[in-house]
Amino acid sequence: KNQVEQSPQSLIILEGKNCTLQCNYTVSPFSNLRWYKQDTGRGPVSLTIMTFSENTKSNGRYTATLDADTKQSSLHITASQLSDSASYICVVSAGGSYIPTFGRGTSLIVHP
Amino acid sequence: EAGVAQSPRYKIIEKRQSVAFWCNPISGHATLYWYQQILGQGPKLLIQFQNNGVVDDSQLPKDRFSAERLKGVDSTLKIQPAKLEDSAVYLCASSLYGQGGLGYNNEQFFGPGTRLTVL
């Protein structure tokens, strides 16, 4: 069964600090991995996407890494801002059907 | 470019009542998804359409949930009868490609969701 596990479940940091969120998956065959940001009361918005051959992708202060051998990904947020407070969801799509499997998300709270 | 539209934004019903949600995807997007997101959890895929055909509905509780996508554009999701555990946000998303398409470009664009409360 395809699964995506994220950790930690929740995280509280101070504004300006860095943090790293983790994603482990068992989706097979692998097509791509996306990180989404979901603000409270809104739908998720894509931050990054990586395919099998890519092991790092940046989008401003967000940097995602992918290790296809260990089936792990991380999302690193640099110099956090209050607006980074949101849920971050890891989504892995299977090859062929591209049916996505969602993680439960990591809830990030950035305090001033 | 207009985004994914959903209505209503909020709905409160009593258990055993019926409810319907509507979604209008981004123009030209072949694939449409309905998700159920329970508070504190990630979205759970209920059904995926490509054009007006069903790609995956393995997690749709078919005894009470139904969905259709007429003419491959708008879609409705219906719950009949509703249970307390159906209280959740129902998200609709669309993507340009889907099964058989360019997977790298299957970014999903989400609507704002419909928050359902079943009393």
PDB file of C-alpha atoms in Angstrom:
ATOM      1  CA  LYS A   1       0.000   0.000   0.000  1.00  0.00           C
ATOM      2  CA  ASN A   2       1.329   3.435  -0.935  1.00  0.00           C
ATOM      3  CA  GLN A   3       2.045   5.557   2.122  1.00  0.00           C
ATOM      4  CA  VAL A   4       3.545   8.947   2.954  1.00  0.00           C
ATOM      5  CA  GLU A   5       4.693   9.651   6.505  1.00  0.00           C
ATOM      6  CA  GLN A   6       5.635  13.131   7.706  1.00  0.00           C
ATOM      7  CA  SER A   7       7.439  14.322  10.797  1.00  0.00           C
ATOM      8  CA  PRO A   8       7.213  16.109  13.056  1.00  0.00           C
ATOM      9  CA  GLN A   9       3.439  16.380  13.343  1.00  0.00           C
ATOM     10  CA  SER A  10       3.794  19.936  14.617  1.00  0.00           C
ATOM     11  CA  LEU A  11       6.611  22.412  15.131  1.00  0.00           C
ATOM     12  CA  ILE A  12       6.924  25.776  16.842  1.00  0.00           C
ATOM     13  CA  ILE A  13       9.860  28.042  16.049  1.00  0.00           C
ATOM     14  CA  LEU A  14      10.837  31.674  16.527  1.00  0.00           C
ATOM     15  CA  GLU A  15      10.783  34.109  13.658  1.00  0.00           C
ATOM     16  CA  GLY A  16      14.083  34.195  11.812  1.00  0.00           C
ATOM     17  CA  LYS A  17      15.059  30.630  12.691  1.00  0.00           C
ATOM     18  CA  ASN A  18      15.508  27.784  10.221  1.00  0.00           C
ATOM     19  CA  CYS A  19      13.644  24.487  10.301  1.00  0.00           C
ATOM     20  CA  THR A  20      13.500  21.172   8.437  1.00  0.00           C
ATOM     21  CA  LEU A  21      10.453  19.009   7.805  1.00  0.00           C
ATOM     22  CA  GLN A  22      10.706  15.337   6.889  1.00  0.00           C
ATOM     23  CA  CYS A  23       8.800  13.062   4.511  1.00  0.00           C
ATOM     24  CA  ASN A  24       9.229   9.301   4.058  1.00  0.00           C
ATOM     25  CA  TYR A  25       7.309   7.429   1.376  1.00  0.00           C
ATOM     26  CA  THR A  26       6.673   3.937   0.076  1.00  0.00           C
ATOM     27  CA  VAL A  27       4.924   4.899  -3.169  1.00  0.00           C
ATOM     28  CA  SER A  28       5.889   2.673  -6.071  1.00  0.00           C
ATOM     29  CA  PRO A  29       6.557   3.162  -8.882  1.00  0.00           C
ATOM     30  CA  PHE A  30       7.688   6.697  -8.119  1.00  0.00           C
ATOM     31  CA  SER A  31       6.801   9.571 -10.437  1.00  0.00           C
ATOM     32  CA  ASN A  32       7.248  12.811  -8.537  1.00  0.00           C
ATOM     33  CA  LEU A  33       7.152  14.381  -5.092  1.00  0.00           C
ATOM     34  CA  ARG A  34       5.605  17.737  -4.280  1.00  0.00           C
ATOM     35  CA  TRP A  35       5.579  19.868  -1.178  1.00  0.00           C
ATOM     36  CA  TYR A  36       2.434  21.934  -0.654  1.00  0.00           C
ATOM     37  CA  LYS A  37       1.782  24.790   1.760  1.00  0.00           C
ATOM     38  CA  GLN A  38      -1.726  25.052   3.178  1.00  0.00           C
ATOM     39  CA  ASP A  39      -2.695  28.218   5.006  1.00  0.00           C
ATOM     40  CA  THR A  40      -5.557  27.961   7.472  1.00  0.00           C
ATOM     41  CA  GLY A  41      -8.894  27.958   5.659  1.00  0.00           C
ATOM     42  CA  ARG A  42      -7.318  27.745   2.219  1.00  0.00           C
ATOM     43  CA  GLY A  43      -6.537  25.020  -0.285  1.00  0.00           C
ATOM     44  CA  PRO A  44      -2.956  23.716  -0.604  1.00  0.00           C
ATOM     45  CA  VAL A  45      -0.544  25.531  -2.918  1.00  0.00           C
ATOM     46  CA  SER A  46       2.420  23.805  -4.567  1.00  0.00           C
ATOM     47  CA  LEU A  47       5.894  24.918  -3.396  1.00  0.00           C
ATOM     48  CA  THR A  48       8.234  22.511  -5.204  1.00  0.00           C
ATOM     49  CA  ILE A  49       8.194  19.413  -7.366  1.00  0.00           C
ATOM     50  CA  MET A  50      10.953  16.860  -7.870  1.00  0.00           C
ATOM     51  CA  THR A  51      11.250  13.868 -10.141  1.00  0.00           C
ATOM     52  CA  PHE A  52      13.465  10.812  -9.709  1.00  0.00           C
ATOM     53  CA  SER A  53      16.549  12.462 -11.182  1.00  0.00           C
ATOM     54  CA  GLU A  54      16.346  15.647  -9.111  1.00  0.00           C
ATOM     55  CA  ASN A  55      17.719  15.768  -5.590  1.00  0.00           C
ATOM     56  CA  THR A  56      17.262  19.413  -4.703  1.00  0.00           C
ATOM     57  CA  LYS A  57      14.882  22.198  -5.682  1.00  0.00           C
ATOM     58  CA  SER A  58      14.567  25.703  -4.294  1.00  0.00           C
ATOM     59  CA  ASN A  59      11.739  28.205  -4.238  1.00  0.00           C
ATOM     60  CA  GLY A  60      12.845  31.344  -2.435  1.00  0.00           C
ATOM     61  CA  ARG A  61      13.461  30.481   1.213  1.00  0.00           C
ATOM     62  CA  TYR A  62      12.133  26.948   0.682  1.00  0.00           C
ATOM     63  CA  THR A  63      14.547  24.183  -0.340  1.00  0.00           C
ATOM     64  CA  ALA A  64      13.391  20.617  -0.903  1.00  0.00           C
ATOM     65  CA  THR A  65      15.686  17.605  -1.131  1.00  0.00           C
ATOM     66  CA  LEU A  66      14.977  14.116  -2.391  1.00  0.00           C
ATOM     67  CA  ASP A  67      16.847  10.865  -1.800  1.00  0.00           C
ATOM     68  CA  ALA A  68      15.159   8.372  -4.114  1.00  0.00           C
ATOM     69  CA  ASP A  69      17.284   5.508  -2.777  1.00  0.00           C
ATOM     70  CA  THR A  70      16.104   5.887   0.808  1.00  0.00           C
ATOM     71  CA  LYS A  71      12.707   7.292  -0.281  1.00  0.00           C
ATOM     72  CA  GLN A  72      13.077  10.357   1.872  1.00  0.00           C
ATOM     73  CA  SER A  73      12.498  14.039   1.265  1.00  0.00           C
ATOM     74  CA  SER A  74      12.974  17.114   3.381  1.00  0.00           C
ATOM     75  CA  LEU A  75      11.760  20.690   3.189  1.00  0.00           C
ATOM     76  CA  HIS A  76      14.099  23.277   4.667  1.00  0.00           C
ATOM     77  CA  ILE A  77      12.781  26.736   5.492  1.00  0.00           C
ATOM     78  CA  THR A  78      15.386  29.464   5.926  1.00  0.00           C
ATOM     79  CA  ALA A  79      14.945  32.626   7.980  1.00  0.00           C
ATOM     80  CA  SER A  80      11.351  31.851   8.873  1.00  0.00           C
ATOM     81  CA  GLN A  81       8.676  34.539   8.742  1.00  0.00           C
ATOM     82  CA  LEU A  82       5.320  34.803  10.477  1.00  0.00           C
ATOM     83  CA  SER A  83       3.648  34.101   7.126  1.00  0.00           C
ATOM     84  CA  ASP A  84       5.310  30.679   7.050  1.00  0.00           C
ATOM     85  CA  SER A  85       2.855  29.535   9.718  1.00  0.00           C
ATOM     86  CA  ALA A  86       0.860  26.878   7.872  1.00  0.00           C
ATOM     87  CA  SER A  87       0.551  23.166   7.280  1.00  0.00           C
ATOM     88  CA  TYR A  88       3.150  21.645   4.939  1.00  0.00           C
ATOM     89  CA  ILE A  89       2.028  18.565   3.053  1.00  0.00           C
ATOM     90  CA  CYS A  90       4.202  16.071   1.195  1.00  0.00           C
ATOM     91  CA  VAL A  91       2.511  14.452  -1.816  1.00  0.00           C
ATOM     92  CA  VAL A  92       3.951  11.593  -3.839  1.00  0.00           C
ATOM     93  CA  SER A  93       2.506  10.572  -7.193  1.00  0.00           C
ATOM     94  CA  ALA A  94       2.752   7.061  -8.554  1.00  0.00           C
ATOM     95  CA  GLY A  95       4.103   6.484 -12.035  1.00  0.00           C
ATOM     96  CA  GLY A  96       1.624   5.693 -14.778  1.00  0.00           C
ATOM     97  CA  SER A  97      -1.599   6.684 -13.061  1.00  0.00           C
ATOM     98  CA  TYR A  98      -0.138   9.757 -11.312  1.00  0.00           C
ATOM     99  CA  ILE A  99      -2.598   9.113  -8.504  1.00  0.00           C
ATOM    100  CA  PRO A 100      -1.308  11.195  -5.564  1.00  0.00           C
ATOM    101  CA  THR A 101      -0.753   9.957  -2.015  1.00  0.00           C
ATOM    102  CA  PHE A 102      -0.873  12.703   0.605  1.00  0.00           C
ATOM    103  CA  GLY A 103       0.933  12.843   3.914  1.00  0.00           C
ATOM    104  CA  ARG A 104      -0.878  14.108   7.010  1.00  0.00           C
ATOM    105  CA  GLY A 105       1.140  17.297   7.006  1.00  0.00           C
ATOM    106  CA  THR A 106       3.354  19.135   9.480  1.00  0.00           C
ATOM    107  CA  SER A 107       1.786  22.078  11.255  1.00  0.00           C
ATOM    108  CA  LEU A 108       4.335  24.893  11.572  1.00  0.00           C
ATOM    109  CA  ILE A 109       3.819  27.847  13.884  1.00  0.00           C
ATOM    110  CA  VAL A 110       6.238  30.756  13.707  1.00  0.00           C
ATOM    111  CA  HIS A 111       6.227  33.002  16.776  1.00  0.00           C
ATOM    112  CA  PRO A 112       7.491  36.608  16.777  1.00  0.00           C
TER     113      PRO A 112
ATOM    114  CA  GLU B   1      -6.285  33.068 -14.841  1.00  0.00           C
ATOM    115  CA  ALA B   2      -9.310  32.185 -12.718  1.00  0.00           C
ATOM    116  CA  GLY B   3      -8.748  29.549 -10.078  1.00  0.00           C
ATOM    117  CA  VAL B   4     -10.817  26.572  -9.004  1.00  0.00           C
ATOM    118  CA  ALA B   5     -14.222  27.669  -7.772  1.00  0.00           C
ATOM    119  CA  GLN B   6     -16.221  25.839  -5.143  1.00  0.00           C
ATOM    120  CA  SER B   7     -19.593  26.426  -3.558  1.00  0.00           C
ATOM    121  CA  PRO B   8     -20.934  26.669  -1.005  1.00  0.00           C
ATOM    122  CA  ARG B   9     -18.033  27.675   1.262  1.00  0.00           C
ATOM    123  CA  TYR B  10     -19.818  26.523   4.389  1.00  0.00           C
ATOM    124  CA  LYS B  11     -22.670  24.102   5.033  1.00  0.00           C
ATOM    125  CA  ILE B  12     -24.307  22.942   8.242  1.00  0.00           C
ATOM    126  CA  ILE B  13     -26.757  20.047   8.113  1.00  0.00           C
ATOM    127  CA  GLU B  14     -28.221  17.464  10.449  1.00  0.00           C
ATOM    128  CA  LYS B  15     -27.290  13.815  10.199  1.00  0.00           C
ATOM    129  CA  ARG B  16     -29.266  11.795   7.687  1.00  0.00           C
ATOM    130  CA  GLN B  17     -29.804  14.883   5.518  1.00  0.00           C
ATOM    131  CA  SER B  18     -28.415  15.213   2.011  1.00  0.00           C
ATOM    132  CA  VAL B  19     -25.887  17.744   0.751  1.00  0.00           C
ATOM    133  CA  ALA B  20     -24.239  18.588  -2.558  1.00  0.00           C
ATOM    134  CA  PHE B  21     -21.054  20.454  -3.377  1.00  0.00           C
ATOM    135  CA  TRP B  22     -20.147  22.055  -6.675  1.00  0.00           C
ATOM    136  CA  CYS B  23     -16.757  22.570  -8.308  1.00  0.00           C
ATOM    137  CA  ASN B  24     -15.716  24.477 -11.414  1.00  0.00           C
ATOM    138  CA  PRO B  25     -12.110  23.634 -12.375  1.00  0.00           C
ATOM    139  CA  ILE B  26      -9.609  25.806 -14.204  1.00  0.00           C
ATOM    140  CA  SER B  27     -10.548  26.050 -17.862  1.00  0.00           C
ATOM    141  CA  GLY B  28      -8.844  23.405 -19.976  1.00  0.00           C
ATOM    142  CA  HIS B  29      -7.819  21.164 -17.085  1.00  0.00           C
ATOM    143  CA  ALA B  30      -8.465  17.538 -17.926  1.00  0.00           C
ATOM    144  CA  THR B  31      -8.293  16.090 -14.436  1.00  0.00           C
ATOM    145  CA  LEU B  32     -10.485  16.892 -11.446  1.00  0.00           C
ATOM    146  CA  TYR B  33     -10.103  15.597  -7.909  1.00  0.00           C
ATOM    147  CA  TRP B  34     -12.333  15.602  -4.836  1.00  0.00           C
ATOM    148  CA  TYR B  35     -10.672  15.325  -1.433  1.00  0.00           C
ATOM    149  CA  GLN B  36     -11.946  15.007   2.112  1.00  0.00           C
ATOM    150  CA  GLN B  37      -9.811  16.735   4.730  1.00  0.00           C
ATOM    151  CA  ILE B  38     -10.631  16.029   8.355  1.00  0.00           C
ATOM    152  CA  LEU B  39      -9.325  18.565  10.855  1.00  0.00           C
ATOM    153  CA  GLY B  40      -5.635  18.009  11.575  1.00  0.00           C
ATOM    154  CA  GLN B  41      -5.117  15.555   8.738  1.00  0.00           C
ATOM    155  CA  GLY B  42      -3.929  15.701   5.154  1.00  0.00           C
ATOM    156  CA  PRO B  43      -6.416  15.519   2.293  1.00  0.00           C
ATOM    157  CA  LYS B  44      -7.766  12.073   1.404  1.00  0.00           C
ATOM    158  CA  LEU B  45      -8.531  11.467  -2.254  1.00  0.00           C
ATOM    159  CA  LEU B  46     -12.171  10.498  -2.757  1.00  0.00           C
ATOM    160  CA  ILE B  47     -12.400  10.438  -6.526  1.00  0.00           C
ATOM    161  CA  GLN B  48     -10.320  11.416  -9.542  1.00  0.00           C
ATOM    162  CA  PHE B  49     -11.842  12.180 -12.947  1.00  0.00           C
ATOM    163  CA  GLN B  50     -10.025  12.525 -16.232  1.00  0.00           C
ATOM    164  CA  ASN B  51     -12.356  14.418 -18.534  1.00  0.00           C
ATOM    165  CA  ASN B  52     -15.690  12.785 -17.651  1.00  0.00           C
ATOM    166  CA  GLY B  53     -14.329   9.332 -16.828  1.00  0.00           C
ATOM    167  CA  VAL B  54     -13.421   8.029 -13.374  1.00  0.00           C
ATOM    168  CA  VAL B  55      -9.708   7.226 -12.877  1.00  0.00           C
ATOM    169  CA  ASP B  56      -9.882   6.232  -9.216  1.00  0.00           C
ATOM    170  CA  ASP B  57     -12.717   6.081  -6.699  1.00  0.00           C
ATOM    171  CA  SER B  58     -11.360   3.383  -4.421  1.00  0.00           C
ATOM    172  CA  GLN B  59     -11.720   5.526  -1.285  1.00  0.00           C
ATOM    173  CA  LEU B  60     -15.175   6.879  -2.061  1.00  0.00           C
ATOM    174  CA  PRO B  61     -17.829   5.468   0.332  1.00  0.00           C
ATOM    175  CA  LYS B  62     -20.146   4.547  -2.469  1.00  0.00           C
ATOM    176  CA  ASP B  63     -23.051   3.652  -0.204  1.00  0.00           C
ATOM    177  CA  ARG B  64     -23.521   7.339   0.614  1.00  0.00           C
ATOM    178  CA  PHE B  65     -21.209   9.382  -1.607  1.00  0.00           C
ATOM    179  CA  SER B  66     -21.607   9.979  -5.323  1.00  0.00           C
ATOM    180  CA  ALA B  67     -19.874  12.258  -7.788  1.00  0.00           C
ATOM    181  CA  GLU B  68     -20.283  13.156 -11.393  1.00  0.00           C
ATOM    182  CA  ARG B  69     -18.502  15.316 -13.914  1.00  0.00           C
ATOM    183  CA  LEU B  70     -20.839  16.115 -16.729  1.00  0.00           C
ATOM    184  CA  LYS B  71     -19.306  17.124 -20.074  1.00  0.00           C
ATOM    185  CA  GLY B  72     -15.869  16.869 -18.516  1.00  0.00           C
ATOM    186  CA  VAL B  73     -16.021  20.297 -16.883  1.00  0.00           C
ATOM    187  CA  ASP B  74     -17.992  21.052 -13.684  1.00  0.00           C
ATOM    188  CA  SER B  75     -18.420  18.428 -11.021  1.00  0.00           C
ATOM    189  CA  THR B  76     -20.754  17.760  -8.112  1.00  0.00           C
ATOM    190  CA  LEU B  77     -20.149  15.662  -5.022  1.00  0.00           C
ATOM    191  CA  LYS B  78     -23.169  14.435  -3.095  1.00  0.00           C
ATOM    192  CA  ILE B  79     -23.574  12.856   0.318  1.00  0.00           C
ATOM    193  CA  GLN B  80     -26.823  11.056   1.072  1.00  0.00           C
ATOM    194  CA  PRO B  81     -27.466  10.462   3.935  1.00  0.00           C
ATOM    195  CA  ALA B  82     -24.812  12.374   5.891  1.00  0.00           C
ATOM    196  CA  LYS B  83     -23.209  11.002   9.063  1.00  0.00           C
ATOM    197  CA  LEU B  84     -21.482  12.831  11.891  1.00  0.00           C
ATOM    198  CA  GLU B  85     -18.085  11.565  10.714  1.00  0.00           C
ATOM    199  CA  ASP B  86     -18.576  13.299   7.354  1.00  0.00           C
ATOM    200  CA  SER B  87     -17.812  16.638   9.019  1.00  0.00           C
ATOM    201  CA  ALA B  88     -14.747  17.851   7.155  1.00  0.00           C
ATOM    202  CA  VAL B  89     -13.505  20.234   4.496  1.00  0.00           C
ATOM    203  CA  TYR B  90     -14.165  19.010   0.971  1.00  0.00           C
ATOM    204  CA  LEU B  91     -11.518  20.216  -1.438  1.00  0.00           C
ATOM    205  CA  CYS B  92     -11.734  20.206  -5.200  1.00  0.00           C
ATOM    206  CA  ALA B  93      -8.601  20.380  -7.323  1.00  0.00           C
ATOM    207  CA  SER B  94      -7.813  20.286 -11.020  1.00  0.00           C
ATOM    208  CA  SER B  95      -4.702  19.601 -13.060  1.00  0.00           C
ATOM    209  CA  LEU B  96      -3.834  20.102 -16.693  1.00  0.00           C
ATOM    210  CA  TYR B  97      -2.829  16.516 -17.288  1.00  0.00           C
ATOM    211  CA  GLY B  98      -3.647  13.239 -15.663  1.00  0.00           C
ATOM    212  CA  GLN B  99      -3.275   9.577 -16.417  1.00  0.00           C
ATOM    213  CA  GLY B 100      -1.099   9.109 -19.446  1.00  0.00           C
ATOM    214  CA  GLY B 101      -0.120  12.747 -19.493  1.00  0.00           C
ATOM    215  CA  LEU B 102       3.113  14.424 -18.497  1.00  0.00           C
ATOM    216  CA  GLY B 103       3.321  13.545 -14.822  1.00  0.00           C
ATOM    217  CA  TYR B 104       5.765  16.346 -14.141  1.00  0.00           C
ATOM    218  CA  ASN B 105       3.053  18.789 -15.087  1.00  0.00           C
ATOM    219  CA  ASN B 106       0.337  17.283 -12.956  1.00  0.00           C
ATOM    220  CA  GLU B 107       0.395  20.138 -10.465  1.00  0.00           C
ATOM    221  CA  GLN B 108      -2.936  20.300  -8.754  1.00  0.00           C
ATOM    222  CA  PHE B 109      -4.594  23.642  -8.181  1.00  0.00           C
ATOM    223  CA  PHE B 110      -6.957  23.624  -5.247  1.00  0.00           C
ATOM    224  CA  GLY B 111     -10.149  25.490  -4.587  1.00  0.00           C
ATOM    225  CA  PRO B 112     -10.891  27.111  -1.208  1.00  0.00           C
ATOM    226  CA  GLY B 113     -12.907  24.114  -0.040  1.00  0.00           C
ATOM    227  CA  THR B 114     -16.348  23.610   1.465  1.00  0.00           C
ATOM    228  CA  ARG B 115     -16.484  23.217   5.223  1.00  0.00           C
ATOM    229  CA  LEU B 116     -19.236  20.743   6.124  1.00  0.00           C
ATOM    230  CA  THR B 117     -20.554  20.401   9.661  1.00  0.00           C
ATOM    231  CA  VAL B 118     -22.937  17.539  10.377  1.00  0.00           C
ATOM    232  CA  LEU B 119     -24.883  17.916  13.633  1.00  0.00           C
TER     233      LEU B 119
END
